[in-house]
Structures are given as structure tokens and as C-alpha cells.
Coordinates of C-alpha atoms and ligand atoms in Angstrom, one line a residue:
X29 CA 13.5 -26.9 13.3
X30 CA 13.2 -25.0 10.1
X31 CA 12.6 -26.6 6.7
X32 CA 11.9 -23.4 4.7
X33 CA 11.2 -24.0 1.1
X34 CA 13.9 -21.5 0.0
X35 CA 17.1 -20.5 1.7
X36 CA 17.5 -17.6 -0.8
X37 CA 17.6 -14.3 1.1
X38 CA 15.5 -12.9 -1.8
X39 CA 12.8 -15.6 -1.1
X40 CA 10.1 -12.9 -1.1
X41 CA 10.5 -12.3 -4.8
X42 CA 9.1 -15.8 -5.5
X43 CA 6.7 -16.1 -2.6
X44 CA 2.9 -16.3 -2.5
X45 CA 1.7 -14.6 0.6
X46 CA -1.5 -15.3 2.6
X47 CA -3.0 -12.6 4.9
X48 CA -5.0 -13.6 7.9
X49 CA -6.3 -12.3 11.2
X50 CA -5.8 -14.8 14.0
X51 CA -9.1 -13.6 15.5
X52 CA -11.1 -14.8 12.5
X53 CA -9.3 -18.0 11.6
X54 CA -10.0 -20.7 14.2
X55 CA -11.1 -20.7 17.8
X56 CA -9.6 -23.5 19.9
X57 CA -11.2 -22.8 23.3
X58 CA -14.8 -21.9 22.4
X59 CA -14.7 -18.3 23.5
X60 CA -15.7 -17.0 20.1
X61 CA -12.3 -15.5 19.2
X62 CA -9.8 -17.2 17.0
X63 CA -6.5 -17.9 18.7
X64 CA -3.0 -19.3 18.1
X65 CA -3.7 -22.9 19.0
X66 CA -6.6 -22.7 16.5
X67 CA -4.4 -21.2 13.8
X68 CA -1.7 -23.9 14.5
X69 CA -4.3 -26.6 14.0
X70 CA -5.1 -25.2 10.5
X71 CA -1.5 -24.9 9.3
X72 CA -2.0 -28.0 7.2
X73 CA -4.7 -26.2 5.2
X74 CA -2.3 -23.4 4.5
X75 CA 0.6 -25.7 3.6
X76 CA -1.6 -27.7 1.2
X77 CA -2.8 -24.5 -0.4
X78 CA 0.8 -24.0 -1.4
X79 CA 1.4 -20.5 0.0
X80 CA 4.9 -19.6 1.2
X81 CA 4.5 -16.9 3.8
X82 CA 1.7 -15.9 6.2
X83 CA 1.1 -12.3 7.1
X84 CA -0.6 -12.1 10.5
X85 CA -2.5 -8.9 11.3
X86 CA -1.9 -7.4 14.7
X87 CA -2.0 -10.0 17.5
X88 CA -0.9 -7.6 20.3
X89 CA -2.9 -6.4 23.3
X90 CA -5.3 -3.8 22.1
X91 CA -8.7 -2.2 23.0
X92 CA -9.7 -3.2 19.5
X93 CA -11.2 0.1 18.4
X94 CA -9.4 -0.4 15.1
X95 CA -9.3 -4.2 15.1
X96 CA -5.9 -4.4 16.7
X97 CA -4.2 -1.6 14.7
X98 CA -4.5 0.3 18.0
X99 CA -1.8 -1.4 19.9
X100 CA -1.4 -1.1 23.7
X101 CA 1.7 -3.3 24.2
X102 CA 4.1 -4.1 21.4
X103 CA 5.9 -7.1 23.0
X104 CA 3.0 -9.3 24.1
X105 CA 0.3 -11.4 22.6
X106 CA -3.3 -10.5 23.2
X107 CA -4.5 -12.8 25.9
X108 CA -7.5 -13.7 23.9
X109 CA -5.2 -15.2 21.2
X110 CA -3.1 -17.2 23.6
X111 CA 0.2 -17.0 25.3
X112 CA 3.7 -16.2 24.1
X113 CA 4.3 -20.0 24.2
X114 CA 1.3 -20.5 22.0
X115 CA 2.7 -18.0 19.5
X116 CA 6.2 -19.6 19.6
X117 CA 4.7 -23.0 19.1
X118 CA 2.7 -21.7 16.1
X119 CA 5.8 -20.2 14.6
X120 CA 7.8 -23.4 14.9
X121 CA 5.0 -25.4 13.5
X122 CA 4.7 -23.0 10.5
X123 CA 8.4 -23.1 9.9
X124 CA 8.3 -26.9 10.1
X125 CA 5.9 -26.9 7.2
X126 CA 8.1 -24.5 5.2
X127 CA 5.8 -21.5 5.8
X128 CA 7.4 -18.2 6.7
X129 CA 5.6 -15.7 8.9
X130 CA 5.6 -12.0 8.9
X131 CA 3.8 -9.9 11.5
X132 CA 2.4 -6.4 11.7
X133 CA 4.5 -3.4 12.8
X134 CA 2.3 -0.4 13.4
X135 CA 4.9 2.3 13.6
X136 CA 2.9 5.5 13.1
X137 CA 0.7 5.4 16.1
X138 CA -0.2 3.5 19.3
X139 CA -3.5 3.1 21.1
X140 CA -4.4 5.9 23.5
X141 CA -4.5 3.1 26.1
X142 CA -0.8 2.4 25.6
X143 CA 1.3 3.1 28.8
X144 CA 3.5 5.4 26.7
X145 CA 0.6 7.7 25.9
X146 CA -0.9 7.4 29.4
X147 CA 2.5 8.7 30.7
X148 CA 2.8 11.3 27.9
X149 CA -0.6 12.8 28.7
X150 CA -0.2 12.7 32.5
X151 CA 1.8 16.0 32.6
X152 CA 3.6 18.3 30.2
X153 CA 6.9 17.6 31.9
X154 CA 6.6 13.8 31.9
X155 CA 9.8 12.3 30.3
X156 CA 7.5 10.5 27.7
X157 CA 5.7 13.7 26.8
X158 CA 7.8 14.1 23.7
X159 CA 7.0 10.6 22.4
X160 CA 3.9 12.0 20.8
X161 CA 3.1 15.1 18.8
X162 CA 1.5 17.9 20.9
X163 CA 0.2 21.4 20.2
X164 CA -1.4 24.2 22.1
X165 CA -3.6 24.9 19.1
X166 CA -5.3 22.8 16.4
X167 CA -4.1 24.9 13.5
X168 CA -0.7 23.5 12.9
X169 CA -0.1 21.4 9.8
X170 CA -3.1 22.9 8.1
X171 CA -4.2 21.3 4.9
X172 CA -3.1 17.8 5.8
X173 CA -5.7 15.5 4.4
X174 CA -7.9 13.4 6.7
X175 CA -7.8 9.6 6.0
X176 CA -10.8 8.3 7.8
X177 CA -13.2 10.9 6.4
X178 CA -16.3 9.0 7.6
X179 CA -15.3 9.3 11.3
X180 CA -12.7 12.1 11.8
X181 CA -13.1 15.8 11.4
X182 CA -9.5 16.8 12.2
X183 CA -6.1 15.4 12.6
X184 CA -5.9 17.0 16.0
X185 CA -7.7 15.7 19.1
X186 CA -8.1 17.5 22.4
X187 CA -6.6 15.8 25.4
X188 CA -8.6 16.9 28.5
X189 CA -5.9 15.5 30.8
X190 CA -3.0 17.6 29.7
X191 CA -5.2 20.3 28.1
X192 CA -3.6 20.3 24.7
X193 CA -4.0 18.8 21.3
X194 CA -2.3 15.7 20.0
X195 CA -1.8 14.7 16.4
X196 CA -3.4 11.6 14.8
X197 CA -3.6 10.6 11.1
X198 CA -6.1 7.8 11.7
X199 CA -8.7 7.4 14.5
X200 CA -8.5 10.0 17.3
X201 CA -7.8 7.1 19.7
X202 CA -4.6 6.5 17.7
X203 CA -2.1 9.2 18.7
X204 CA 0.9 9.5 16.3
X205 CA 4.3 8.7 17.7
X206 CA 6.9 11.4 17.4
X207 CA 9.7 10.1 15.2
X208 CA 11.8 13.2 15.6
X209 CA 12.5 11.8 19.1
X210 CA 15.5 9.4 19.0
X211 CA 14.1 7.5 22.1
X212 CA 11.0 6.5 20.0
X213 CA 13.2 5.2 17.2
X214 CA 15.3 3.3 19.7
X215 CA 12.2 1.7 21.3
X216 CA 10.7 0.7 17.9
X217 CA 13.9 -1.0 17.0
X218 CA 13.9 -2.8 20.3
X219 CA 10.3 -4.0 19.4
X220 CA 11.5 -5.3 16.0
X221 CA 14.5 -7.1 17.5
X222 CA 12.2 -8.7 20.1
X223 CA 10.1 -10.4 17.4
X224 CA 13.0 -11.1 15.1
X225 CA 14.8 -12.9 17.9
X226 CA 11.7 -15.0 18.4
X227 CA 12.1 -16.0 14.7
X228 CA 9.6 -14.0 12.7
X229 CA 10.5 -13.6 9.1
X230 CA 9.7 -9.9 8.8
X231 CA 7.1 -7.3 9.1
X232 CA 4.2 -5.7 7.2
X233 CA 4.9 -2.1 8.2
X234 CA 1.6 -0.2 8.6
X235 CA 1.0 3.3 7.4
X236 CA 4.6 4.3 6.7
X237 CA 4.2 7.6 4.8
X238 CA 3.1 9.5 7.9
X239 CA 6.0 9.2 10.4
X240 CA 7.2 12.8 10.4
X241 CA 5.4 16.1 10.3
X242 CA 6.7 19.4 8.9
X243 CA 4.8 22.7 8.7
X244 CA 3.8 23.7 5.2
X245 CA 3.9 20.2 3.7
X246 CA 1.4 17.4 3.3
X247 CA 3.2 15.6 6.1
X248 CA 3.4 12.6 3.8
X249 CA 6.4 10.9 2.2
X250 CA 8.8 13.4 3.7
X251 CA 12.6 12.9 3.3
X252 CA 12.8 12.8 7.1
X253 CA 10.4 9.9 7.1
X254 CA 12.6 8.0 4.6
X255 CA 15.6 8.7 6.8
X256 CA 13.8 7.0 9.8
X257 CA 12.9 4.0 7.7
X258 CA 16.4 3.7 6.3
X259 CA 17.8 3.7 9.8
X260 CA 15.6 0.8 10.8
X261 CA 16.6 -1.1 7.7
X262 CA 20.3 -0.6 8.3
X263 CA 19.8 -1.9 11.8
X264 CA 17.9 -4.9 10.5
X265 CA 20.7 -5.7 7.9
X266 CA 23.4 -5.4 10.6
X267 CA 21.9 -8.0 12.8
X268 CA 19.7 -10.3 10.6
X269 CA 19.5 -11.9 7.2
X270 CA 16.6 -13.3 5.1
X271 CA 14.0 -11.0 6.7
X272 CA 11.6 -8.9 4.8
X273 CA 10.1 -5.4 5.4
X274 CA 6.9 -4.8 3.4
X275 CA 5.6 -1.2 3.3
X276 CA 2.0 -0.1 3.4
X277 CA 2.1 3.2 1.5
X278 CA -1.1 3.8 -0.3
X279 CA 0.4 6.2 -2.8
X280 CA 1.0 6.6 -6.5
X281 CA 3.8 4.5 -7.9
X282 CA 6.2 7.4 -8.3
X283 CA 5.7 8.3 -4.6
X284 CA 6.1 4.7 -3.5
X285 CA 9.3 4.2 -5.5
X286 CA 11.5 6.1 -2.8
X287 CA 10.4 3.5 -0.2
X288 CA 12.6 1.0 -2.0
X289 CA 15.5 3.5 -1.8
X290 CA 18.6 2.1 -3.5
X291 CA 17.6 -1.3 -2.1
X292 CA 18.3 0.0 1.4
X293 CA 14.8 0.9 2.6
X294 CA 12.0 -1.6 2.1
X295 CA 12.3 -5.0 0.4
X296 CA 8.7 -4.9 -0.7
X297 CA 5.9 -2.4 -1.0
X298 CA 2.3 -2.9 -1.9
X299 CA 1.3 -1.6 -5.3
X300 CA -2.0 0.0 -4.3
X301 CA -3.1 1.7 -7.6
X302 CA -2.9 -1.5 -9.6
X303 CA -5.7 -3.1 -7.6
X304 CA -8.7 -0.9 -8.4
X305 CA -7.5 -0.9 -12.0
X306 CA -7.8 -4.6 -12.2
X307 CA -11.4 -4.3 -11.2
X308 CA -11.9 -1.4 -13.6
X309 CA -10.4 -3.2 -16.5
X310 CA -12.7 -6.1 -15.8
X311 CA -15.8 -4.0 -15.7
X312 CA -14.9 -1.9 -18.7
X313 CA -13.8 -5.0 -20.6
X314 CA -10.8 -3.0 -21.6
X315 CA -7.1 -3.5 -20.7
X316 CA -6.3 0.3 -20.7
X317 CA -6.5 1.1 -17.0
X318 CA -4.2 -1.8 -16.1
X319 CA -1.8 -1.2 -18.9
X320 CA -1.6 2.5 -18.1
X321 CA -0.7 2.0 -14.4
X322 CA 1.9 -0.7 -15.1
X323 CA 3.5 1.4 -17.8
X324 CA 3.5 4.3 -15.3
X325 CA 5.2 2.2 -12.6
X326 CA 8.9 3.0 -12.3
X327 CA 11.5 0.2 -12.1
X328 CA 12.7 -0.9 -8.7
X329 CA 16.1 -2.2 -7.5
X330 CA 16.7 -5.9 -8.3
X331 CA 16.5 -7.0 -4.7
X332 CA 13.1 -5.4 -4.3
X333 CA 9.6 -6.6 -5.1
X334 CA 6.0 -5.3 -5.4
X335 CA 3.3 -6.9 -3.3
X336 CA 0.1 -7.1 -5.3
X337 CA -3.4 -8.1 -4.1
X338 CA -7.0 -8.1 -5.0
X339 CA -8.5 -7.7 -1.6
X340 CA -7.4 -7.3 2.0
X341 CA -8.9 -6.5 5.4
X342 CA -9.6 -2.8 4.6
X343 CA -12.0 -1.3 2.1
X344 CA -11.1 -1.7 -1.6
X345 CA -9.4 1.6 -1.5
X346 CA -10.2 4.2 -4.2
X347 CA -7.7 6.8 -3.0
X348 CA -5.4 6.2 -6.0
X349 CA -7.9 6.8 -8.8
X350 CA -9.3 10.0 -10.3
X351 CA -12.7 11.4 -9.1
X352 CA -14.4 10.1 -12.3
X353 CA -12.9 6.6 -11.9
X354 CA -13.9 6.5 -8.2
X355 CA -17.5 7.3 -9.1
X356 CA -17.4 4.7 -11.8
X357 CA -16.1 2.1 -9.3
X358 CA -18.8 3.0 -6.8
X359 CA -21.5 2.9 -9.4
X360 CA -20.4 -0.5 -10.7
X361 CA -19.2 -2.3 -7.6
X362 CA -21.1 -0.6 -4.7
X363 CA -24.6 0.2 -5.9
X364 CA -25.7 -0.3 -2.3
X365 CA -24.5 2.7 -0.4
X366 CA -23.9 0.4 2.6
X367 CA -21.1 -1.2 0.6
X368 CA -19.2 2.2 0.6
X369 CA -16.9 3.4 3.3
X370 CA -14.4 6.3 3.4
X371 CA -13.0 6.4 -0.1
X372 CA -13.6 2.7 -0.9
X373 CA -15.8 -0.4 -1.0
X374 CA -16.1 -2.9 1.9
X375 CA -16.7 -6.0 -0.1
X376 CA -14.9 -9.3 -0.8
X377 CA -13.7 -10.6 -4.1
X378 CA -16.5 -13.1 -4.8
X379 CA -19.4 -10.8 -4.2
X380 CA -17.6 -8.0 -6.2
X381 CA -17.8 -10.2 -9.3
X382 CA -21.3 -11.4 -8.5
X383 CA -20.0 -14.8 -7.5
X384 CA -19.0 -15.5 -11.1
X385 CA -16.4 -18.3 -10.9
X386 CA -15.0 -17.3 -14.3
X387 CA -14.3 -13.8 -13.2
X388 CA -12.8 -14.9 -9.9
X389 CA -10.5 -17.2 -11.9
X390 CA -9.5 -14.5 -14.3
X391 CA -8.7 -12.0 -11.6
X392 CA -6.7 -14.6 -9.6
X393 CA -4.9 -15.5 -12.9
X394 CA -3.9 -11.9 -13.3
X395 CA -2.9 -11.6 -9.7
X396 CA -0.6 -14.6 -10.1
X397 CA 1.0 -13.5 -13.4
X398 CA 1.5 -9.7 -13.2
X399 CA 4.8 -8.4 -11.8
X400 CA 5.1 -8.7 -8.0
X401 CA 4.4 -11.2 -5.3
X402 CA 0.7 -12.1 -4.9
X403 CA -1.0 -11.7 -1.5
X404 CA -4.2 -13.7 -1.0
X405 CA -6.7 -12.6 1.6
X406 CA -8.0 -15.5 3.8
X407 CA -11.3 -16.9 2.7
X408 CA -11.0 -15.8 -0.9
X409 CA -9.5 -19.2 -1.8
X410 CA -13.0 -20.6 -1.2
X411 CA -15.0 -17.6 -2.5
X412 CA -16.3 -16.3 0.9
X413 CA -18.9 -13.6 1.0
X414 CA -19.2 -10.4 3.0
X415 CA -21.7 -8.6 5.3
X416 CA -22.1 -4.9 4.6
X417 CA -24.5 -4.6 7.6
X418 CA -21.6 -4.9 10.0
X419 CA -19.8 -1.7 11.1
X420 CA -16.5 -0.3 9.9
X421 CA -14.6 -2.7 7.7
X422 CA -15.9 -5.8 9.5
X423 CA -17.9 -6.8 6.4
X424 CA -14.8 -8.5 5.1
X425 CA -13.5 -9.8 8.4
X426 CA -16.0 -12.5 9.3
X427 CA -14.9 -16.0 10.6
X428 CA -13.3 -18.4 8.2
X429 CA -15.7 -21.1 7.0
X430 CA -14.2 -24.5 7.6
X431 CA -17.2 -26.7 7.2
X432 CA -21.0 -26.8 7.0
X433 CA -21.5 -27.8 10.6
X434 CA -21.9 -25.8 13.9
X435 CA -20.4 -22.3 13.6
X436 CA -18.8 -23.4 10.3
X437 CA -16.2 -25.3 12.4
X438 CA -14.7 -22.0 13.4
X439 CA -15.7 -22.2 17.1
X440 CA -17.5 -24.2 19.7
X441 CA -18.9 -21.1 21.4
X442 CA -22.6 -20.1 21.4
X443 CA -23.2 -18.5 18.0
X444 CA -24.1 -15.2 19.8
X445 CA -20.6 -15.1 21.3
X446 CA -18.6 -15.2 18.0
X447 CA -16.7 -11.9 17.7
X448 CA -18.5 -11.4 14.4
X449 CA -21.4 -13.4 13.0
X450 CA -20.8 -15.9 10.3
X451 CA -21.9 -15.4 6.7
X452 CA -25.1 -17.4 6.5
X453 CA -27.0 -16.4 3.5
X454 CA -28.1 -19.0 0.9
X455 CA -25.4 -18.1 -1.6
X456 CA -22.2 -17.4 0.4
X457 CA -23.3 -19.0 3.7
X458 CA -21.0 -21.5 5.4
X459 CA -23.3 -24.4 4.6
X460 CA -22.6 -23.8 0.9
X461 CA -19.1 -22.2 1.0
X462 CA -16.6 -24.0 3.2
X463 CA -13.2 -25.7 3.1
X464 CA -14.4 -29.2 3.9
X465 CA -16.9 -29.5 1.0
X466 CA -14.5 -27.9 -1.4
X467 CA -11.8 -30.4 -0.4
X468 CA -14.2 -33.2 -1.5
X469 CA -15.0 -31.6 -4.8
X470 CA -12.1 -31.9 -7.3
X471 CA -13.5 -28.9 -9.4
X472 CA -14.0 -26.6 -6.4
X473 CA -12.5 -23.1 -6.3
X474 CA -10.2 -24.3 -3.5
X475 CA -8.7 -27.0 -5.6
X476 CA -8.5 -24.8 -8.6
X477 CA -6.7 -22.1 -6.6
X478 CA -4.3 -24.8 -5.3
X479 CA -3.4 -25.7 -8.8
X480 CA -3.0 -22.1 -9.8
X481 CA -0.6 -21.5 -6.9
X482 CA 1.3 -24.7 -7.8
X483 CA 1.9 -23.6 -11.4
X484 CA 2.9 -20.2 -10.3
X485 CA 5.4 -21.5 -7.8
X486 CA 7.3 -23.6 -10.3
X487 CA 7.4 -20.7 -12.7
X488 CA 10.1 -18.3 -11.4
X489 CA 9.7 -15.9 -14.2
X490 CA 6.5 -14.6 -12.7
X491 CA 8.3 -13.3 -9.6
X492 CA 11.5 -12.2 -11.2
X493 CA 10.9 -11.6 -14.9
X494 CA 10.4 -8.4 -17.0
X495 CA 7.0 -7.7 -18.6
X496 CA 6.4 -6.7 -22.2
X497 CA 2.9 -5.9 -23.4
X498 CA 1.6 -7.0 -26.7
X499 CA -1.0 -4.6 -27.9
X500 CA -3.4 -6.4 -30.2
X501 CA -6.1 -4.3 -31.8
X502 CA -8.8 -6.0 -29.7
X503 CA -8.7 -3.9 -26.5
X504 CA -10.6 -6.5 -24.6
X505 CA -7.6 -8.8 -24.6
X506 CA -4.7 -8.2 -22.3
X507 CA -1.6 -10.0 -23.5
X508 CA 2.0 -9.8 -22.2
X509 CA 5.1 -11.9 -22.0
X510 CA 7.2 -12.3 -18.9
X511 CA 10.9 -13.0 -19.5
X512 CA 13.9 -13.9 -17.4
X513 CA 17.0 -15.1 -19.0
X514 CA 16.0 -17.9 -21.4
X515 CA 12.5 -18.4 -19.9
X516 CA 9.5 -16.8 -21.5
X517 CA 5.9 -17.1 -20.5
X518 CA 3.1 -15.7 -22.6
X519 CA -0.1 -14.7 -20.8
X520 CA -3.3 -13.9 -22.7
X521 CA -6.5 -12.8 -20.9
X522 CA -9.9 -12.1 -22.2
X523 CA -11.4 -9.3 -20.0
X524 CA -14.8 -9.6 -21.7
X525 CA -17.8 -11.6 -20.9
X526 CA -18.2 -12.6 -24.5
X527 CA -16.0 -14.7 -26.8
X528 CA -13.1 -12.7 -28.4
X529 CA -10.4 -13.1 -31.0
X530 CA -7.1 -11.3 -30.9
X531 CA -4.2 -11.3 -33.4
X532 CA -1.0 -11.2 -31.5
X533 CA 2.2 -9.9 -33.1
X534 CA 4.7 -12.5 -31.8
X535 CA 7.2 -12.2 -34.7
X536 CA 10.1 -11.7 -32.3
X537 CA 9.3 -15.1 -30.8
X538 CA 9.0 -16.8 -34.2
X539 CA 9.9 -20.5 -34.0
X540 CA 8.7 -21.0 -30.4
X541 CA 6.1 -23.5 -29.5
X542 CA 3.6 -22.4 -26.8
X543 CA 2.8 -25.1 -24.3
X544 CA -0.3 -24.4 -22.2
X545 CA 0.9 -24.5 -18.6
X546 CA -2.1 -26.1 -16.8
X547 CA -2.7 -29.0 -19.1
X548 CA 0.5 -29.3 -21.1
X549 CA -1.2 -29.0 -24.5
X550 CA 1.0 -28.0 -27.4
X551 CA -0.2 -25.1 -29.5
X552 CA 0.8 -24.3 -33.1
X553 CA 4.4 -23.0 -33.6
X554 CA 4.7 -19.2 -33.6
X555 CA 5.6 -17.8 -37.0
X556 CA 6.0 -14.3 -38.5
X557 CA 2.3 -13.8 -39.3
X558 CA -0.1 -12.7 -36.5
X559 CA -0.8 -15.4 -34.0
X560 CA -4.6 -15.9 -33.7
X561 CA -6.0 -16.4 -30.2
X562 CA -9.7 -17.3 -29.8
X563 CA -11.0 -17.1 -26.3
X564 CA -14.3 -17.8 -24.5
X565 CA -15.7 -15.3 -22.0
X566 CA -13.2 -14.4 -19.3
X567 CA -10.7 -17.0 -20.5
X568 CA -7.1 -16.7 -19.8
X569 CA -4.1 -18.8 -21.0
X570 CA -0.6 -19.2 -19.7
X571 CA 2.0 -20.6 -22.1
X572 CA 5.5 -21.6 -21.6
X573 CA 7.5 -21.0 -24.8
X574 CA 9.8 -23.8 -26.0
X575 CA 12.2 -23.7 -28.8
X576 CA 12.3 -27.4 -29.9
Ligands
LIG15 C1 -3.6 0.6 8.0 C2 -4.4 -0.7 8.2 C3 -5.8 -0.3 8.7 C4 -5.8 0.6 9.9 C5 -4.9 1.8 9.7 C6 -4.6 2.5 11.0 O1 -4.1 1.3 6.9 O2 -4.4 -1.5 7.1 O3 -6.6 -1.5 8.9 O4 -7.1 1.0 10.2 O5 -3.6 1.4 9.2 O6 -3.8 1.7 11.8
LIG16 CA1 -10.4 -18.6 21.5

């Protein structure tokens, strides 16, 4: 049974996404690990939040050396998360609530525990040998950057079994698949078809820029890689409709643009560089970083969409900023060196803004009104905290805080057994920050976020409209209109922690009456003279324009 909210094949252009890891969401059988029956029991929370599509992080069998992004079997469910039946039940229950579900497709690499790699390394004449990228020496593809700079020294790792080197762009236990081999491409399509036939609504496709290697290049964003991706899309389109492919390409906008192709590669792609610039603009109390990156972003085909986000399961990445900007971000947002990892910051939204409700709201307001489909990270709807004393990126992966009781309502296991400890400090601990208490409080962040999503969802122009910036003299104010056909929305945000006034040139909209979208208040009619906006610290307004 499917009662999806929108039958439009371009549904993803209007959707609000919610990212979660099954492991951290809800544990039904008291073994300390979240699972599908647990997640299914929490679907009402997600439906009532108003999101349209869930993005599940990898739920496959895995040795968990990279939290499941090291997959050892692509067509099974990790036994700790439940059975295939549990997954199918979850999927049908999500669909019954109008929620779509996309899952993770890790194309670039497998775990070294995967049977394919075990075979490939077993001997140099094994039929699967050529499924991975081997070399006699470690000096091929010199100059290709290392991504996990805190842990890896080389993109080659020595395999003592077959006495040669294999290529890996991420951890050394994640050998890269060889996409020059048609058998690999065939197998990956079989994997996609397997899950699509079970009813998933698409994939978040992990680490797409790195599929193909060529000597003398950066081995990133190569035309041959695009060809592989276009082939997968063509196969998808031939057999299915209404599905979405969302690319993870942590690149500059001009390098991401080709991943949309002519509407024949990815439907969606994350916009990575916009994210740190939102935080930069907030800290600098200046719209410039945000304006610059949006103006630098090329247009994309009509059927395509950006995915925008404030936080996710990885570090707040600072790869797509300049050296100076990166240092600024570290200085301002990660004073404690423990908060830094690789080229980023392992912190959640609320602690990044010092728990300041006004700044959380401002950032969420921007996320919901800038071009693209917003993606929320689980726990941020209640303002969860982080724990930088945990290893790797686990600081932002702690269990969801459902209530103030035993184990935050996450699990019935002994607290020592939880896969990660709960946040339990006096400010962000589950006794203070949890879903149940925020349900009871009408002014809670949870209820505020619900309202924000509701207003966003009934305002199609946010997902589909164009953006035009107004550039008032006051740089602390970010103002833009979003327009689609006859609908226009005006968004004005005060990035500063002090009251501001801005004079907006709205002459081209003269005659319109702004109606504030959260309360319905009518503001003075726009004329030919500058429109004066007075705003308190971190205030933002959304206005629907009416010509009455
Ligand atoms: C992606 C994931 C990240 C993972 C990496 C390697 O960047 O978001 O969590 O570690 O791929 O699979
Ligand atoms: Ca469990």
C-alpha cells in the first residue's frame, strides 16, 4: 500500500529529506544497536515532523570500520538491524505514512572483507582479480590527494596475500572497485535493481567522483566516471520511474554541475560549498560568503535539484573553502582541537552555535528557503549535542534522545552496551534534550521545526523558484526573493546578533502587500521608495507577496 504525498516524478524538487542511521535511532531488542523494528516504531515521529523522504545510511553487513560505509554484502541487511522482512515491513510502513525512503549506494569501494575482494586477492589469476585496482608498485597515479589525511599516508595499500598494491581513496580497508571492468558495472546495476524491486525510492550515491583512475590526472571527476554514472542512470530510467539518484560529490559547484549532465546523470547533488559559507556568514555577520557562492553556482537542468544541509554524519567539511577561510572556521567553530578532524569539524548544529536558539532558527530558516531541497540530520530537530571525545566522526552519531528516562528511551540494554554512549551533560544531555519533553512544550525547538517544515511544504516556490538577491547597503542583512510563475516570496534575514535596519529596493514589486508567512500579519504595501525593514538579533522573515 502506498499513499505517497506526491505522485509527481519530480517529487524530490519539493521534498524535505531526513537523514538517519538505523543504528542510532531506536533499539527494539535491547542489544544496544538500533534496528528496523525500532525505526518502524518511530515512523510516527518522522511523519509528524512533516518530512517527505528518509535517507538511510548503510544498513548492509559490514565490519563497521567506517560505520557501515565498508560494505561486505550489498544485497543483505546487517543482522544487527534485523531481517529482510523487517526491512520490507519498515518500507511499507514508511510508504503507508507518505514517506519515501532512499538508501545508500557505496559505489566506489567495498570492505576488504567483501567476498569479491577476498577472491580478488586470493591469486593474481582469480576471475575477480580485475574487479579491483592493482599495481606492482605504489607510484602510479602520483599526486592524487589523500582524503582521510588524519589516518592514511597513501592511496595504495600493500596486500600481503597477493603481494601487490591495491588502490583506495578512503580507508585502506576500503579497496576501490575497478569501473573499467564491465562485470563490476553489471554487478552494481544488479544491486540497484535488487533494492528498487523491493520498493526503495532511490539512492544517495556515495563518493561518486572517484570511480575511474587515469595516469596524469587527479583521478577525480573524469569523463570516464561520468560515462559510468550516465550508464547507470539510463538503466534506471529504462526500468523505473519516480526514483531519485542523489550524488555525493564534495566539489566546487562548477565541478558538480556535470553530475547533472543534461538531466541524464543525477537527479540531485549535494551542494557542499554552500554549507560552510552559511556558518561563515553567520559568524562574520555578513552575507558576502553566502551570496558569492550562490552567484557562482551554475544553473542546472529543470528536472534537477540541489540538496542542501547544515550538518550530516561526517565532519563539517572545509574542503571547499580557501586556506584562510578554513583557519577562520577552525578558530571560530572548533577552538578545542578535539573538535577538528581531517579538514573539518566534528560537531553538531546546536553546539556549533553555542546552543543559541535564535541562531539555530536562523540557520534552519535559511536551509528551508535557499534554492535546493533541505536535508535534516536526525537529532537536530531537537537540538542534540555532540561528544568530541569519541573517535572518528562518532561525536555526531550518538543515539537519538527520545525521552528523559532509561537510556533516553533509545534502548533497554545495559548502558555500557550501547554502541555509543548517550550525550549526558547538563546542557545537551537526554534528560534536558529529548523528543518527549519537547512534544509537551508548545514552544520547543521540535514544535518550531515542525511549523517551519509545514510552511515550507505548502510553499512550492522554495523548491522550484528562481532566486534574486536584493543587496541593501547593510551587509548584515541577507535578502532575496524566490519566484515561480506568479508566486513570489520575500526572505529577509538578519545575520547579526544585534538589531539591524535595512532599506530594501523593492520598486519592481511596487503595489504588492507582504504577508508574513508564519503568523499571517499584513505588512505595509510596497511602494517605489525604499522598504524599511527593522529586525531584532538573528531575526528572519518570510513574506508571501499579494497583489490585492
Ligand atoms: C562518504 C561518507 C563517509 C565515508 C566515506 C567513505 O564520504 O559520507 O561517511 O567515510 O564516504 O565511504
Ligand atoms: Ca537492536
